[in-house]
Coordinates of C-alpha atoms and ligand atoms in Angstrom, one line a residue:
M1 CA 31.5 39.0 -29.5
K2 CA 34.0 40.6 -31.6
T3 CA 35.7 37.2 -32.3
I4 CA 34.6 35.3 -35.6
I5 CA 34.9 31.4 -34.7
E6 CA 34.7 28.3 -37.2
P7 CA 30.8 28.0 -37.5
F8 CA 31.1 24.1 -36.6
R9 CA 32.5 21.9 -34.3
I10 CA 34.6 19.0 -35.5
K11 CA 33.5 15.5 -35.8
S12 CA 36.0 13.4 -37.6
V13 CA 39.4 14.2 -38.2
E14 CA 42.3 13.1 -40.5
P15 CA 46.0 13.2 -39.3
I16 CA 48.4 14.9 -41.3
T17 CA 52.0 13.7 -42.0
F18 CA 55.2 15.3 -40.7
T19 CA 58.4 15.1 -42.5
S20 CA 61.9 16.7 -42.5
R21 CA 63.4 19.1 -44.9
E22 CA 65.7 16.4 -46.0
E23 CA 62.9 13.8 -46.4
R24 CA 61.1 16.6 -48.6
E25 CA 64.2 17.4 -50.8
T26 CA 64.1 13.8 -52.0
I27 CA 60.5 13.8 -52.3
L28 CA 60.6 17.0 -54.5
A29 CA 63.2 15.8 -56.5
Q30 CA 61.7 12.7 -57.0
G31 CA 59.1 14.4 -58.3
D32 CA 60.9 16.4 -60.8
Y33 CA 59.8 19.6 -58.2
N34 CA 56.4 19.7 -59.9
L35 CA 54.0 19.8 -56.7
F36 CA 51.3 17.9 -58.6
L37 CA 53.7 14.9 -59.0
I38 CA 54.2 14.4 -54.9
R39 CA 52.2 12.2 -52.7
A40 CA 49.6 14.0 -50.9
E41 CA 50.8 12.3 -47.7
H42 CA 54.1 13.8 -48.2
V43 CA 52.3 17.2 -47.5
L44 CA 51.6 18.7 -44.0
I45 CA 49.2 21.7 -44.9
D46 CA 47.6 21.4 -48.4
L47 CA 46.7 24.4 -50.1
L48 CA 47.3 23.3 -53.8
T49 CA 43.3 24.0 -54.4
D50 CA 39.9 24.7 -52.8
S51 CA 38.5 22.4 -55.7
G52 CA 37.0 18.9 -54.1
T53 CA 38.6 19.4 -50.9
S54 CA 36.3 20.4 -48.7
A55 CA 34.8 18.9 -45.5
M56 CA 31.2 18.0 -46.0
S57 CA 28.7 18.1 -42.9
A58 CA 27.0 15.3 -41.1
E59 CA 23.9 16.5 -43.2
Q60 CA 25.8 15.5 -46.5
W61 CA 27.1 12.6 -45.2
A62 CA 23.6 11.5 -44.0
G63 CA 22.6 12.6 -47.8
M64 CA 25.1 10.1 -49.2
M65 CA 23.1 7.3 -47.4
R66 CA 20.0 8.7 -48.6
G67 CA 21.2 8.5 -52.2
D68 CA 19.0 6.9 -54.7
E69 CA 21.2 5.0 -57.1
S70 CA 18.6 4.3 -59.8
Y71 CA 19.8 4.5 -63.4
A72 CA 16.9 6.7 -64.6
G73 CA 14.7 9.2 -62.4
A74 CA 16.4 8.8 -59.4
R75 CA 14.8 10.7 -56.2
S76 CA 18.4 12.1 -55.6
F77 CA 18.6 13.7 -59.3
Y78 CA 14.8 15.4 -58.9
R79 CA 16.2 17.1 -55.4
F80 CA 19.4 18.0 -56.9
E81 CA 17.8 19.7 -59.9
E82 CA 14.9 21.7 -58.0
R83 CA 17.8 22.9 -55.6
V84 CA 19.8 24.1 -58.4
R85 CA 16.8 25.6 -60.6
S86 CA 15.8 27.5 -57.5
L87 CA 19.1 29.0 -57.0
T88 CA 20.0 29.4 -60.8
G89 CA 16.4 29.7 -62.1
M90 CA 17.3 27.9 -65.1
R91 CA 15.2 26.1 -67.2
H92 CA 17.6 22.6 -67.8
I93 CA 19.7 21.4 -65.1
I94 CA 22.2 19.1 -66.4
P95 CA 24.6 16.9 -64.0
T96 CA 28.3 16.4 -64.9
H97 CA 30.9 14.9 -63.2
Q98 CA 32.7 18.1 -62.7
G99 CA 33.1 21.7 -63.9
R100 CA 35.3 21.1 -67.2
A101 CA 33.0 18.6 -68.2
A102 CA 30.1 21.0 -68.1
E103 CA 32.6 23.4 -70.0
K104 CA 33.6 20.6 -72.6
I105 CA 30.0 19.8 -73.6
L106 CA 29.3 23.7 -73.4
F107 CA 32.0 24.5 -75.9
S108 CA 31.8 21.5 -78.4
I109 CA 28.4 22.7 -79.1
M110 CA 28.6 26.4 -78.8
G111 CA 32.8 26.8 -79.8
G112 CA 34.4 25.4 -82.8
P113 CA 37.1 27.2 -85.3
G114 CA 36.4 30.7 -86.2
K115 CA 34.9 31.4 -83.1
V116 CA 35.8 34.2 -80.2
V117 CA 35.0 33.9 -76.8
P118 CA 35.1 36.6 -74.0
N119 CA 35.8 36.1 -70.3
N120 CA 36.8 38.4 -67.1
S121 CA 39.5 35.7 -66.8
H122 CA 39.0 31.9 -68.3
F123 CA 40.2 29.8 -65.9
D124 CA 43.0 27.4 -67.2
T125 CA 40.3 24.4 -68.0
T126 CA 37.7 26.9 -69.5
R127 CA 40.7 28.3 -71.7
A128 CA 41.5 24.7 -72.5
N129 CA 37.9 23.5 -73.4
V130 CA 37.3 26.8 -75.9
E131 CA 40.6 25.9 -77.6
F132 CA 40.4 22.7 -77.6
S133 CA 37.0 23.2 -79.8
G134 CA 39.1 25.3 -82.0
A135 CA 38.0 28.8 -80.8
E136 CA 39.7 31.6 -79.3
A137 CA 39.6 32.5 -75.8
V138 CA 40.0 36.2 -74.7
D139 CA 40.4 37.5 -71.5
L140 CA 39.0 41.1 -70.7
P141 CA 39.7 41.9 -67.1
C142 CA 39.3 45.5 -66.0
E143 CA 42.2 47.7 -65.3
A144 CA 42.5 47.5 -61.5
G145 CA 42.0 43.9 -62.0
K146 CA 45.6 43.8 -64.2
D147 CA 47.5 45.4 -60.9
P148 CA 48.0 43.2 -58.2
D149 CA 48.8 46.2 -56.1
T150 CA 45.4 48.3 -56.8
I151 CA 43.2 47.8 -54.0
A152 CA 39.6 48.0 -55.4
D153 CA 36.3 46.3 -54.2
F154 CA 35.9 44.6 -57.5
K155 CA 38.9 43.8 -59.0
G156 CA 36.8 40.8 -60.8
N157 CA 34.9 42.9 -63.0
M158 CA 35.3 42.5 -67.0
D159 CA 36.1 45.7 -68.8
V160 CA 32.9 46.7 -70.3
A161 CA 34.0 49.0 -72.8
A162 CA 36.8 46.5 -74.1
L163 CA 34.0 44.4 -74.6
E164 CA 32.2 46.6 -76.7
D165 CA 35.3 47.2 -78.6
F166 CA 35.9 43.5 -78.7
I167 CA 32.4 42.9 -80.4
A168 CA 32.8 45.8 -82.8
R169 CA 36.1 44.3 -84.0
T170 CA 35.4 40.7 -84.0
G171 CA 31.7 41.0 -85.2
R172 CA 28.9 39.4 -83.1
E173 CA 28.6 36.2 -85.4
R174 CA 31.9 35.3 -84.2
I175 CA 30.8 35.5 -80.8
P176 CA 28.7 32.2 -79.3
L177 CA 28.6 33.2 -76.0
C178 CA 30.0 35.7 -73.3
M179 CA 31.1 34.3 -70.0
L180 CA 31.9 35.9 -66.7
T181 CA 34.1 34.0 -63.9
I182 CA 32.7 34.8 -60.5
T183 CA 34.8 35.0 -58.6
N184 CA 37.8 35.4 -61.0
N185 CA 39.8 32.9 -59.9
S186 CA 42.9 33.5 -62.6
G187 CA 42.4 37.2 -61.1
G188 CA 43.2 36.6 -57.9
G189 CA 39.7 35.3 -56.5
Q190 CA 38.6 38.7 -57.0
P191 CA 34.3 39.8 -56.8
V192 CA 32.6 40.5 -59.7
S193 CA 30.2 43.1 -59.0
M194 CA 26.1 43.2 -59.3
A195 CA 26.6 46.4 -61.3
N196 CA 29.2 45.1 -64.0
I197 CA 27.3 41.7 -64.4
R198 CA 24.1 43.8 -65.3
A199 CA 26.4 46.1 -67.7
V200 CA 27.8 43.0 -69.6
R201 CA 24.0 41.7 -69.7
E202 CA 23.1 44.6 -71.3
V203 CA 25.9 44.8 -73.7
C204 CA 25.2 41.0 -74.3
T205 CA 21.2 41.6 -74.8
R206 CA 22.0 44.7 -77.3
H207 CA 23.9 42.2 -79.4
G208 CA 22.1 39.0 -79.3
I209 CA 25.0 37.2 -77.2
P210 CA 24.2 34.7 -74.6
L211 CA 25.5 35.4 -71.1
F212 CA 26.9 32.2 -69.0
L213 CA 28.5 32.8 -65.6
D214 CA 31.0 30.1 -64.5
A215 CA 29.8 30.0 -61.1
C216 CA 32.2 27.7 -59.2
R217 CA 32.5 30.4 -56.5
F218 CA 29.0 32.1 -56.8
A219 CA 28.4 32.6 -52.6
E220 CA 31.7 34.0 -52.0
N221 CA 30.9 36.4 -54.8
A222 CA 27.5 37.2 -53.8
Y223 CA 28.6 37.7 -49.8
F224 CA 31.3 40.1 -51.5
I225 CA 28.4 42.2 -52.9
K226 CA 26.6 42.0 -49.6
L227 CA 29.8 43.4 -48.0
R228 CA 30.9 45.8 -50.5
E229 CA 28.1 47.0 -53.3
P230 CA 25.9 49.6 -52.3
G231 CA 22.3 48.9 -51.4
Y232 CA 22.9 44.9 -50.6
A233 CA 24.1 45.4 -47.3
D234 CA 20.6 44.2 -46.1
T235 CA 19.9 41.5 -48.8
S236 CA 20.3 38.2 -47.8
V237 CA 23.3 36.2 -49.6
A238 CA 20.5 33.4 -51.2
S239 CA 18.6 36.7 -52.7
I240 CA 21.7 38.5 -54.3
A241 CA 22.7 34.9 -55.7
R242 CA 19.5 34.6 -57.2
E243 CA 19.6 38.0 -58.7
M244 CA 23.2 37.3 -60.3
F245 CA 22.1 34.3 -61.9
S246 CA 18.9 36.1 -63.1
Y247 CA 21.0 37.9 -65.5
A248 CA 22.7 34.9 -67.2
D249 CA 21.4 32.6 -70.3
G250 CA 23.3 29.9 -68.5
V251 CA 26.0 28.7 -66.0
T252 CA 28.8 26.0 -65.7
M253 CA 29.5 25.1 -61.9
S254 CA 32.3 23.2 -60.5
A255 CA 30.4 21.7 -57.4
K256 CA 33.8 20.6 -56.2
K257 CA 34.0 24.7 -54.8
D258 CA 31.1 26.3 -53.5
A259 CA 28.8 23.2 -53.3
L260 CA 31.1 22.0 -51.0
V261 CA 31.4 18.4 -51.9
N262 CA 34.6 16.1 -53.1
M263 CA 33.3 15.7 -57.0
G264 CA 30.4 17.2 -59.2
G265 CA 29.3 19.7 -61.2
F266 CA 26.4 21.0 -63.7
L267 CA 25.6 22.5 -66.8
A268 CA 22.4 24.9 -66.7
L269 CA 20.7 27.0 -69.3
N270 CA 17.6 28.2 -70.8
D271 CA 18.0 27.6 -74.7
D272 CA 15.9 24.5 -75.4
A273 CA 18.1 23.2 -78.6
V274 CA 21.2 23.6 -77.0
A275 CA 20.3 21.8 -73.9
A276 CA 19.0 19.1 -76.2
S277 CA 22.6 19.3 -77.9
A278 CA 24.0 19.2 -74.5
R279 CA 21.7 16.0 -73.4
N280 CA 23.0 14.1 -76.1
L281 CA 26.5 14.7 -75.8
L282 CA 26.5 13.9 -71.8
I283 CA 24.8 10.7 -72.7
V284 CA 28.0 9.9 -74.9
T285 CA 30.6 11.1 -72.6
E286 CA 28.8 11.3 -68.8
G287 CA 25.9 9.3 -68.3
F288 CA 22.3 9.6 -68.4
P289 CA 20.7 12.8 -68.1
T290 CA 19.4 12.0 -64.5
Y291 CA 23.0 11.6 -63.3
G292 CA 25.4 12.8 -65.7
G293 CA 28.8 11.0 -64.3
L294 CA 27.7 11.0 -60.8
A295 CA 26.1 8.8 -58.3
G296 CA 22.7 9.5 -56.6
R297 CA 24.5 10.3 -53.5
D298 CA 26.5 12.7 -54.7
L299 CA 23.6 14.9 -56.3
E300 CA 22.1 14.6 -52.7
A301 CA 25.3 16.1 -51.3
I302 CA 25.6 18.6 -53.8
A303 CA 21.9 19.6 -53.0
Q304 CA 22.7 20.0 -49.3
G305 CA 26.1 21.8 -49.9
L306 CA 24.6 24.5 -52.1
D307 CA 22.0 24.9 -49.1
E308 CA 24.9 25.0 -46.7
I309 CA 27.3 27.4 -48.5
L310 CA 24.5 30.1 -48.4
D311 CA 24.6 30.6 -44.5
E312 CA 26.1 33.6 -43.7
H313 CA 27.8 32.6 -40.7
Y314 CA 29.5 30.5 -42.7
L315 CA 30.4 33.1 -45.4
Q316 CA 31.4 35.5 -43.2
Y317 CA 34.2 33.0 -41.3
R318 CA 35.1 32.0 -44.6
I319 CA 35.6 35.7 -46.1
R320 CA 37.3 36.5 -43.0
S321 CA 39.3 33.4 -42.3
V322 CA 41.4 34.2 -45.7
A323 CA 41.6 37.9 -45.1
Y324 CA 43.2 37.1 -42.0
L325 CA 46.0 35.4 -43.4
G326 CA 46.4 38.1 -46.2
D327 CA 46.1 40.9 -43.7
R328 CA 48.9 39.3 -41.5
L329 CA 51.2 38.8 -44.7
V330 CA 50.3 42.3 -45.7
S331 CA 51.5 44.0 -42.2
A332 CA 54.9 41.9 -42.2
G333 CA 55.9 43.7 -45.8
V334 CA 55.1 40.1 -47.6
P335 CA 53.8 41.5 -51.5
I336 CA 50.5 39.7 -51.8
L337 CA 47.8 40.3 -54.4
R338 CA 45.4 42.9 -52.8
P339 CA 42.8 43.1 -51.6
P340 CA 42.7 38.9 -50.1
G341 CA 40.0 37.2 -52.5
G342 CA 37.2 34.6 -51.7
H343 CA 39.2 31.4 -51.3
A344 CA 42.8 31.9 -51.5
I345 CA 45.3 34.4 -50.9
Y346 CA 47.8 34.9 -53.7
L347 CA 51.8 35.8 -53.4
N348 CA 53.0 38.1 -56.0
A349 CA 56.0 35.7 -56.8
K350 CA 57.6 38.9 -59.3
K351 CA 57.9 41.0 -56.1
F352 CA 58.8 38.2 -53.8
L353 CA 61.9 37.5 -55.7
P354 CA 62.9 40.2 -57.9
H355 CA 66.3 38.7 -58.6
I356 CA 64.5 35.9 -60.5
P357 CA 63.7 36.5 -64.4
V358 CA 60.2 35.2 -65.2
D359 CA 61.9 32.6 -67.6
E360 CA 63.0 31.1 -64.8
Y361 CA 59.6 31.2 -63.3
P362 CA 59.8 33.1 -60.0
G363 CA 56.5 31.4 -58.8
Q364 CA 57.4 27.9 -59.8
A365 CA 60.7 28.9 -57.1
L366 CA 58.1 30.0 -54.5
S367 CA 56.4 27.3 -54.0
I368 CA 58.8 25.0 -54.3
E369 CA 60.7 26.8 -51.7
L370 CA 57.3 26.7 -49.3
Y371 CA 57.1 23.0 -49.8
L372 CA 60.7 22.6 -48.7
A373 CA 60.5 25.0 -45.6
A374 CA 57.6 23.8 -44.1
G375 CA 55.7 21.1 -46.1
I376 CA 53.1 23.5 -47.4
R377 CA 51.6 22.9 -50.9
S378 CA 50.5 26.0 -52.9
V379 CA 50.2 26.3 -57.0
E380 CA 51.9 28.7 -59.1
I381 CA 49.3 30.9 -61.1
G382 CA 51.8 32.3 -63.5
S383 CA 54.0 31.7 -66.8
V384 CA 54.2 28.0 -66.2
M385 CA 50.5 27.8 -66.1
F386 CA 49.7 30.6 -68.4
G387 CA 53.0 30.9 -70.6
T388 CA 53.0 30.2 -74.0
Y389 CA 56.1 30.7 -76.6
D390 CA 56.5 32.7 -79.6
R391 CA 57.7 31.2 -82.8
S392 CA 61.4 31.7 -81.9
G393 CA 60.9 29.5 -78.7
A394 CA 61.0 32.6 -76.4
L395 CA 58.6 32.4 -73.7
I396 CA 55.7 34.8 -73.5
P397 CA 55.0 35.4 -69.9
A398 CA 51.8 35.7 -67.9
R399 CA 50.5 38.5 -66.9
M400 CA 51.2 38.0 -63.3
E401 CA 53.4 35.9 -61.3
L402 CA 51.4 34.8 -58.7
V403 CA 51.3 31.8 -55.9
R404 CA 47.8 30.5 -54.9
L405 CA 47.5 29.5 -51.0
A406 CA 44.0 28.2 -52.0
I407 CA 42.2 27.5 -48.8
P408 CA 40.0 24.3 -48.6
R409 CA 36.6 24.8 -47.2
R410 CA 35.8 23.8 -43.8
V411 CA 39.3 22.2 -43.0
Y412 CA 42.2 23.9 -41.8
T413 CA 41.6 25.6 -38.2
Q414 CA 43.4 29.3 -37.3
S415 CA 46.7 27.5 -36.0
H416 CA 47.1 26.0 -39.0
I417 CA 46.8 29.2 -41.1
D418 CA 49.0 30.4 -38.5
Y419 CA 51.8 28.1 -39.2
V420 CA 51.6 28.9 -43.2
I421 CA 51.9 32.6 -42.0
E422 CA 55.3 31.8 -40.1
A423 CA 56.3 29.7 -42.8
V424 CA 56.0 32.3 -45.6
L425 CA 57.2 35.1 -43.1
E426 CA 60.2 32.4 -43.1
V427 CA 60.8 32.0 -46.6
F428 CA 60.5 36.0 -47.2
E429 CA 63.3 36.2 -45.1
N430 CA 65.6 34.2 -46.6
R431 CA 64.3 34.7 -49.9
D432 CA 67.6 36.2 -51.5
A433 CA 69.0 32.8 -51.2
L434 CA 66.3 31.4 -53.4
R435 CA 66.8 30.4 -57.5
G436 CA 64.8 29.8 -60.1
V437 CA 64.0 26.6 -62.5
R438 CA 63.9 25.7 -65.9
I439 CA 61.5 23.3 -67.6
V440 CA 63.2 20.3 -69.2
E441 CA 60.2 18.7 -70.2
E442 CA 56.5 19.6 -70.8
P443 CA 53.0 18.5 -72.5
P444 CA 51.7 20.6 -75.2
M445 CA 48.5 21.7 -73.2
L446 CA 48.0 22.4 -69.5
R447 CA 51.6 22.0 -68.7
H448 CA 51.6 22.9 -65.3
F449 CA 50.3 19.4 -64.4
T450 CA 52.9 17.5 -65.4
A451 CA 55.5 19.7 -66.7
K452 CA 59.1 18.5 -64.9
F453 CA 61.6 21.3 -63.7
K454 CA 65.3 21.4 -62.8
K455 CA 66.8 24.2 -60.5
V456 CA 69.0 26.6 -61.8
V457 CA 72.2 26.2 -59.7
Ligands
F0G1 N1 35.9 27.6 -63.5 C1 36.6 28.2 -62.6 C2 36.9 29.5 -62.0 C3 37.8 27.1 -61.7 O1 38.5 27.7 -60.8 C4 37.6 25.4 -61.9 C5 38.5 24.6 -61.6 C6 37.0 25.1 -63.1 C7 36.3 26.1 -63.8 C8 36.9 23.6 -63.5 O2 36.0 23.1 -62.6 O3 38.1 21.1 -61.6 O4 35.9 20.7 -61.2 O5 36.9 20.7 -63.7 N2 39.4 25.4 -60.7 C9 40.2 24.4 -59.5 C10 41.2 25.2 -59.0 C11 40.8 23.2 -60.3 O6 42.2 24.8 -58.3 O7 41.0 26.6 -58.7 P1 36.7 21.6 -62.2

């Protein structure tokens, strides 16, 4: 059979709410044209994020009932620890309430003023945590990763020559660790090849720099390696994932993605001294080391989710269904970041709306219209999220102006995706009529979450 089907059937359903365009106009105006500020119940198809939005399996829910809620030494912790250790091979497994809590702890210990952290591309919370510690975050994506139209297998790769150059210029002593984000979310959900992980490992080893993986979407990355990298077609995704982790000294993980849970994360690492400091911080900020900000039931659900995510029927359906959305848009001429990533399709707002200048935020304008036209919530990943200002107050725009349609895991069916395709095509037809936005209020950090906008008239 050629048809790739959802490898599950549905046991529990949740209604979604239909609204009219007129109602959505009012809702969005009340939310100051920021899709983070509207109620989820006013969204029909929610593609804001693939984070914490997975549907859990019957076995995960059963695990919730088995959760051991003992304060110290809970059975659920040991199951979680065993599962994470057998996957990552790390000595120390530290549960956190989500990925950014692992980042906060890691960079509180290893970051600090004067330090510089290289990454293929920092995600926004990772960058924020590096900077919050007083350190500087530097992105070193490969050339192909900088161009939304280049078709390449591993656009998430780090530029290894740029890393060498960066180390030579910066000095090893200022670089506490190097990070690779797999898949590369800010760069379009693009995978990193095993060869690139190995090459970065080699450079790090030569300079004595620890390598950490930001591993939220490790299984999607591993599946791309199986599909695309010579020599891996007959290797199981589980073995590929273990090999990826074998090159790392540590891992930060948001379990809200590839562990198929609604909340959770961990920091895993080999260094005894850093782990001891991390556990001290964990006790102050998250909780005792055998629960670290999570309930026993959450730890059970993560352990189970980490098994399920490596099911190759699931991964085939996952990667194929995201590509289905991308391929249909491409064949209708819609500019997207190519090729399709693992967890999302990124519309190229700069090309979609060439008449809107970057300081009128074409990505935000596009995500607003997708909501107004069809009740679809997406997220701008462009100059609203990553833009900064120069001394004169002029916008320093982001490298790309993207709108991400993130696909929650095991949640939407093909007809939902067909509806999304129809909506994007309709907005594309009417694109000339769209206008940009201005920011009227913004916080000093992570402004996309709470900034207020006005439409340019
Ligand atoms: N690293 C990456 C690559 C991420 O994509 C995220 C979250 C985090 C770290 C932080 O994890 O949310 O559990 O604290 N990404 C979400 C997203 C929010 O929508 O892409 P967290």
